[in-house]
Amino acid sequence: MNVHFIQHEDFEAPGAYLQWAVSRQHKTSFSRVYQNETLPQDSVTIDLLVIMGGPQSPDSSPQEYPYYDAPAEIALIKQCIHAGKAVIGVCLGAQLIGEALGATYEPSPEKEIGVFAIQLTEDGLQDKKIQHFGKSLAVGHWHNDMPGLSPGSQVLATSAGCPRQIVKYNDLVYGFQCHMELNAEVVELLIKAEKDLLHKSQVHRFVQTPDQIRSYDYTEMNYKLFQFLDHLEATYRYKKK
């Protein structure tokens, strides 16, 4: 399987998504746009496209981020979806998937940074790729916005601070507003990049302190993400037959 990652910043690293791809001996490739690496010209060589997060929004301008080309990323996402490829968006990536399907992103009711529980909806509990998460699962968060909902999309998980944590757009296309890829290394990168985190933890009810975030064991969350990815790969291979 060929897994291509779009990475917007060095501190928004793929973490457990990359660990899964390597452990399954998949081929990996990258567009590190913050290093001015180009996007693939088309979807031909991609089986799974993973679009990571970032401080940008889908409508951030080239003046703000000269290396970030949201329309080009959205065009590639559309190509992958129309070609029947598997697509996962994380945080900003989830919002870009929504935009590719005509659904505008929105501000989340609450800023979330840290580890908080998500709750699976009835649709989530019925979805064979994520029902193993259980009714509630503690996962990572680092966001202000949330993805839009296209016709036919399903919200599979919510949290107290955000009503759209996991969105299923079709059997092969999922948006994760939450960050199940976090591990100790990625957490340190994010903490270093986040300005005034200690102050933010005092003024936002869903923002934790650096020490609280560091203290969490991400192993179970990563393992459950691996299981989701295995299910997604199996679905993709079945549909390719």
Tab-separated table of C-alpha atoms in Angstrom:
chain	number	residue	atom	x	y	z
A	1	MET	CA	0.000	0.000	0.000
A	2	ASN	CA	1.285	3.479	-0.884
A	3	VAL	CA	0.608	5.973	1.906
A	4	HIS	CA	1.172	9.659	1.167
A	5	PHE	CA	1.309	12.250	3.942
A	6	ILE	CA	0.697	15.970	3.563
A	7	GLN	CA	2.404	17.666	6.508
A	8	HIS	CA	1.909	21.395	7.085
A	9	GLU	CA	4.383	22.016	9.935
A	10	ASP	CA	7.251	20.099	11.522
A	11	PHE	CA	5.383	20.060	14.854
A	12	GLU	CA	2.224	18.578	13.274
A	13	ALA	CA	3.968	15.254	12.758
A	14	PRO	CA	2.143	12.079	11.647
A	15	GLY	CA	3.119	10.186	14.798
A	16	ALA	CA	1.127	6.974	15.113
A	17	TYR	CA	-0.133	7.188	11.514
A	18	LEU	CA	3.442	6.859	10.296
A	19	GLN	CA	4.228	4.191	12.907
A	20	TRP	CA	1.307	2.141	11.584
A	21	ALA	CA	2.404	2.497	7.959
A	22	VAL	CA	5.969	1.456	8.785
A	23	SER	CA	4.860	-1.455	10.987
A	24	ARG	CA	2.645	-2.759	8.150
A	25	GLN	CA	5.547	-2.380	5.691
A	26	HIS	CA	3.667	0.079	3.500
A	27	LYS	CA	5.496	2.464	1.205
A	28	THR	CA	5.438	6.033	2.492
A	29	SER	CA	5.935	9.387	0.794
A	30	PHE	CA	5.585	12.965	1.982
A	31	SER	CA	4.676	16.465	0.926
A	32	ARG	CA	6.218	18.563	3.692
A	33	VAL	CA	4.775	21.811	2.448
A	34	TYR	CA	6.529	23.852	5.159
A	35	GLN	CA	9.754	22.798	3.411
A	36	ASN	CA	8.227	23.764	0.042
A	37	GLU	CA	7.888	20.137	-1.057
A	38	THR	CA	5.351	19.738	-3.839
A	39	LEU	CA	2.069	17.856	-3.799
A	40	PRO	CA	1.605	14.794	-6.019
A	41	GLN	CA	0.399	15.783	-9.485
A	42	ASP	CA	-2.433	13.264	-9.301
A	43	SER	CA	-3.782	10.353	-7.266
A	44	VAL	CA	-2.349	7.543	-9.419
A	45	THR	CA	0.448	6.520	-7.044
A	46	ILE	CA	-1.607	6.969	-3.857
A	47	ASP	CA	-3.608	4.295	-2.039
A	48	LEU	CA	-4.079	6.191	1.230
A	49	LEU	CA	-3.799	9.974	1.521
A	50	VAL	CA	-3.295	11.341	5.048
A	51	ILE	CA	-3.631	15.119	5.444
A	52	MET	CA	-2.247	16.313	8.750
A	53	GLY	CA	-3.134	19.337	10.860
A	54	GLY	CA	-1.602	22.765	11.232
A	55	PRO	CA	-2.224	26.277	12.533
A	56	GLN	CA	-3.761	27.195	9.184
A	57	SER	CA	-7.434	27.208	8.267
A	58	PRO	CA	-8.866	26.098	4.918
A	59	ASP	CA	-9.148	29.769	3.939
A	60	SER	CA	-5.727	30.937	5.189
A	61	SER	CA	-4.063	33.180	2.606
A	62	PRO	CA	-0.689	32.830	0.850
A	63	GLN	CA	0.290	36.053	2.585
A	64	GLU	CA	-0.089	34.344	5.963
A	65	TYR	CA	1.496	31.048	4.905
A	66	PRO	CA	3.359	31.337	1.565
A	67	TYR	CA	4.015	27.576	1.448
A	68	TYR	CA	0.372	26.583	2.043
A	69	ASP	CA	-1.891	26.115	-0.995
A	70	ALA	CA	-5.313	25.052	0.247
A	71	PRO	CA	-6.968	25.018	-3.216
A	72	ALA	CA	-4.264	22.663	-4.514
A	73	GLU	CA	-4.673	20.346	-1.525
A	74	ILE	CA	-8.449	20.389	-1.924
A	75	ALA	CA	-8.070	19.522	-5.619
A	76	LEU	CA	-5.851	16.535	-4.754
A	77	ILE	CA	-8.317	15.381	-2.093
A	78	LYS	CA	-11.132	15.555	-4.663
A	79	GLN	CA	-9.073	13.493	-7.111
A	80	CYS	CA	-8.375	10.852	-4.495
A	81	ILE	CA	-12.007	10.621	-3.421
A	82	HIS	CA	-13.267	10.393	-7.010
A	83	ALA	CA	-10.640	7.723	-7.781
A	84	GLY	CA	-11.816	5.581	-4.865
A	85	LYS	CA	-8.695	6.058	-2.758
A	86	ALA	CA	-8.684	5.976	1.042
A	87	VAL	CA	-8.427	9.447	2.595
A	88	ILE	CA	-7.923	10.488	6.219
A	89	GLY	CA	-7.869	14.085	7.379
A	90	VAL	CA	-6.562	15.079	10.803
A	91	CYS	CA	-7.660	18.415	12.313
A	92	LEU	CA	-7.011	20.890	9.453
A	93	GLY	CA	-6.922	17.860	7.162
A	94	ALA	CA	-10.458	16.906	8.199
A	95	GLN	CA	-11.626	20.443	7.470
A	96	LEU	CA	-10.014	20.305	4.014
A	97	ILE	CA	-11.869	17.061	3.249
A	98	GLY	CA	-15.130	18.783	4.132
A	99	GLU	CA	-14.226	21.708	1.869
A	100	ALA	CA	-13.426	19.288	-0.971
A	101	LEU	CA	-16.949	17.917	-0.614
A	102	GLY	CA	-18.577	21.352	-0.496
A	103	ALA	CA	-18.911	21.577	3.300
A	104	THR	CA	-17.489	24.739	4.868
A	105	TYR	CA	-15.499	24.407	8.078
A	106	GLU	CA	-16.771	26.151	11.209
A	107	PRO	CA	-15.368	27.365	14.528
A	108	SER	CA	-15.595	24.763	17.269
A	109	PRO	CA	-17.686	25.823	20.275
A	110	GLU	CA	-14.584	25.376	22.448
A	111	LYS	CA	-10.829	25.459	22.000
A	112	GLU	CA	-9.457	22.024	22.945
A	113	ILE	CA	-5.829	21.268	23.803
A	114	GLY	CA	-4.929	18.160	25.758
A	115	VAL	CA	-6.542	14.805	26.423
A	116	PHE	CA	-10.310	14.591	26.774
A	117	ALA	CA	-12.882	11.880	26.151
A	118	ILE	CA	-14.834	11.509	22.949
A	119	GLN	CA	-18.197	9.754	22.910
A	120	LEU	CA	-19.308	7.611	20.006
A	121	THR	CA	-22.701	8.412	18.525
A	122	GLU	CA	-25.161	5.696	17.522
A	123	ASP	CA	-23.672	5.856	14.028
A	124	GLY	CA	-20.215	5.507	15.559
A	125	LEU	CA	-21.200	2.459	17.570
A	126	GLN	CA	-22.542	0.903	14.353
A	127	ASP	CA	-19.438	1.718	12.288
A	128	LYS	CA	-17.308	-1.415	12.052
A	129	LYS	CA	-14.079	0.547	11.702
A	130	ILE	CA	-14.380	2.441	14.996
A	131	GLN	CA	-16.895	0.577	17.162
A	132	HIS	CA	-13.928	-0.981	18.997
A	133	PHE	CA	-13.246	2.491	20.461
A	134	GLY	CA	-16.120	1.797	22.853
A	135	LYS	CA	-18.719	4.300	24.015
A	136	SER	CA	-16.029	6.641	25.342
A	137	LEU	CA	-12.297	6.975	24.673
A	138	ALA	CA	-9.709	9.481	25.905
A	139	VAL	CA	-7.943	11.017	22.887
A	140	GLY	CA	-5.741	13.974	22.039
A	141	HIS	CA	-6.990	17.394	20.949
A	142	TRP	CA	-5.319	20.535	19.580
A	143	HIS	CA	-7.760	22.750	17.702
A	144	ASN	CA	-10.059	25.755	17.367
A	145	ASP	CA	-12.198	24.730	14.372
A	146	MET	CA	-14.119	21.697	13.118
A	147	PRO	CA	-14.988	20.156	9.736
A	148	GLY	CA	-18.146	20.872	7.796
A	149	LEU	CA	-20.749	18.207	7.096
A	150	SER	CA	-21.535	17.230	3.523
A	151	PRO	CA	-24.806	15.548	2.474
A	152	GLY	CA	-24.686	11.927	3.593
A	153	SER	CA	-21.812	12.391	6.023
A	154	GLN	CA	-22.129	10.939	9.518
A	155	VAL	CA	-20.818	12.261	12.818
A	156	LEU	CA	-19.321	9.200	14.536
A	157	ALA	CA	-17.931	10.856	17.668
A	158	THR	CA	-18.415	14.038	19.681
A	159	SER	CA	-16.868	15.583	22.788
A	160	ALA	CA	-18.008	18.019	25.456
A	161	GLY	CA	-16.134	20.778	23.642
A	162	CYS	CA	-16.763	19.878	19.987
A	163	PRO	CA	-19.754	18.188	18.295
A	164	ARG	CA	-17.738	16.889	15.305
A	165	GLN	CA	-14.771	14.838	16.449
A	166	ILE	CA	-14.905	12.028	13.880
A	167	VAL	CA	-16.812	12.393	10.613
A	168	LYS	CA	-17.371	9.629	8.084
A	169	TYR	CA	-17.749	11.043	4.572
A	170	ASN	CA	-17.889	7.640	2.889
A	171	ASP	CA	-16.572	4.120	3.517
A	172	LEU	CA	-13.028	5.183	2.625
A	173	VAL	CA	-12.996	8.839	3.710
A	174	TYR	CA	-12.810	9.871	7.368
A	175	GLY	CA	-12.138	13.151	9.106
A	176	PHE	CA	-10.612	13.164	12.600
A	177	GLN	CA	-10.805	16.510	14.353
A	178	CYS	CA	-9.153	14.756	17.291
A	179	HIS	CA	-5.488	13.739	17.336
A	180	MET	CA	-5.187	9.995	17.901
A	181	GLU	CA	-1.673	10.081	16.434
A	182	LEU	CA	-0.180	11.847	19.451
A	183	ASN	CA	2.703	10.200	21.267
A	184	ALA	CA	5.370	11.520	23.620
A	185	GLU	CA	7.520	12.866	20.783
A	186	VAL	CA	4.705	14.656	18.949
A	187	VAL	CA	3.364	16.098	22.204
A	188	GLU	CA	6.733	17.721	22.924
A	189	LEU	CA	6.776	19.286	19.462
A	190	LEU	CA	3.281	20.709	19.922
A	191	ILE	CA	3.938	22.019	23.429
A	192	LYS	CA	7.074	23.772	22.195
A	193	ALA	CA	5.156	25.367	19.306
A	194	GLU	CA	2.095	26.475	21.321
A	195	LYS	CA	2.563	29.946	22.773
A	196	ASP	CA	1.267	30.760	26.270
A	197	LEU	CA	-0.130	27.263	26.834
A	198	LEU	CA	-0.030	27.626	30.609
A	199	HIS	CA	-2.037	30.860	30.401
A	200	LYS	CA	-4.511	29.317	27.946
A	201	SER	CA	-5.089	26.459	30.389
A	202	GLN	CA	-6.277	29.020	32.933
A	203	VAL	CA	-8.804	30.728	30.641
A	204	HIS	CA	-10.153	27.832	28.534
A	205	ARG	CA	-11.947	24.963	30.240
A	206	PHE	CA	-10.783	22.383	27.681
A	207	VAL	CA	-7.109	23.350	27.631
A	208	GLN	CA	-4.673	21.450	29.833
A	209	THR	CA	-1.261	22.402	31.181
A	210	PRO	CA	1.910	21.046	29.556
A	211	ASP	CA	2.501	18.726	32.519
A	212	GLN	CA	-1.030	17.325	32.294
A	213	ILE	CA	-0.574	16.614	28.592
A	214	ARG	CA	2.830	15.007	29.129
A	215	SER	CA	1.526	12.733	31.883
A	216	TYR	CA	-0.863	10.809	29.634
A	217	ASP	CA	-0.036	7.344	28.298
A	218	TYR	CA	-1.028	7.403	24.616
A	219	THR	CA	-0.473	3.677	24.023
A	220	GLU	CA	-4.122	2.542	24.086
A	221	MET	CA	-5.272	5.415	21.888
A	222	ASN	CA	-2.540	4.645	19.327
A	223	TYR	CA	-3.405	0.936	19.369
A	224	LYS	CA	-7.074	1.653	18.687
A	225	LEU	CA	-6.060	3.963	15.846
A	226	PHE	CA	-3.967	1.115	14.394
A	227	GLN	CA	-7.056	-1.116	14.465
A	228	PHE	CA	-9.086	1.537	12.640
A	229	LEU	CA	-6.374	1.822	10.001
A	230	ASP	CA	-6.266	-1.960	9.560
A	231	HIS	CA	-10.040	-1.962	8.996
A	232	LEU	CA	-9.760	0.920	6.524
A	233	GLU	CA	-7.010	-0.883	4.600
A	234	ALA	CA	-9.119	-4.052	4.448
A	235	THR	CA	-12.086	-2.097	3.075
A	236	TYR	CA	-9.880	-0.421	0.466
A	237	ARG	CA	-8.396	-3.733	-0.691
A	238	TYR	CA	-11.860	-5.305	-0.899
A	239	LYS	CA	-13.215	-2.447	-3.016
A	240	LYS	CA	-10.196	-2.662	-5.350
A	241	LYS	CA	-10.933	-6.290	-6.261
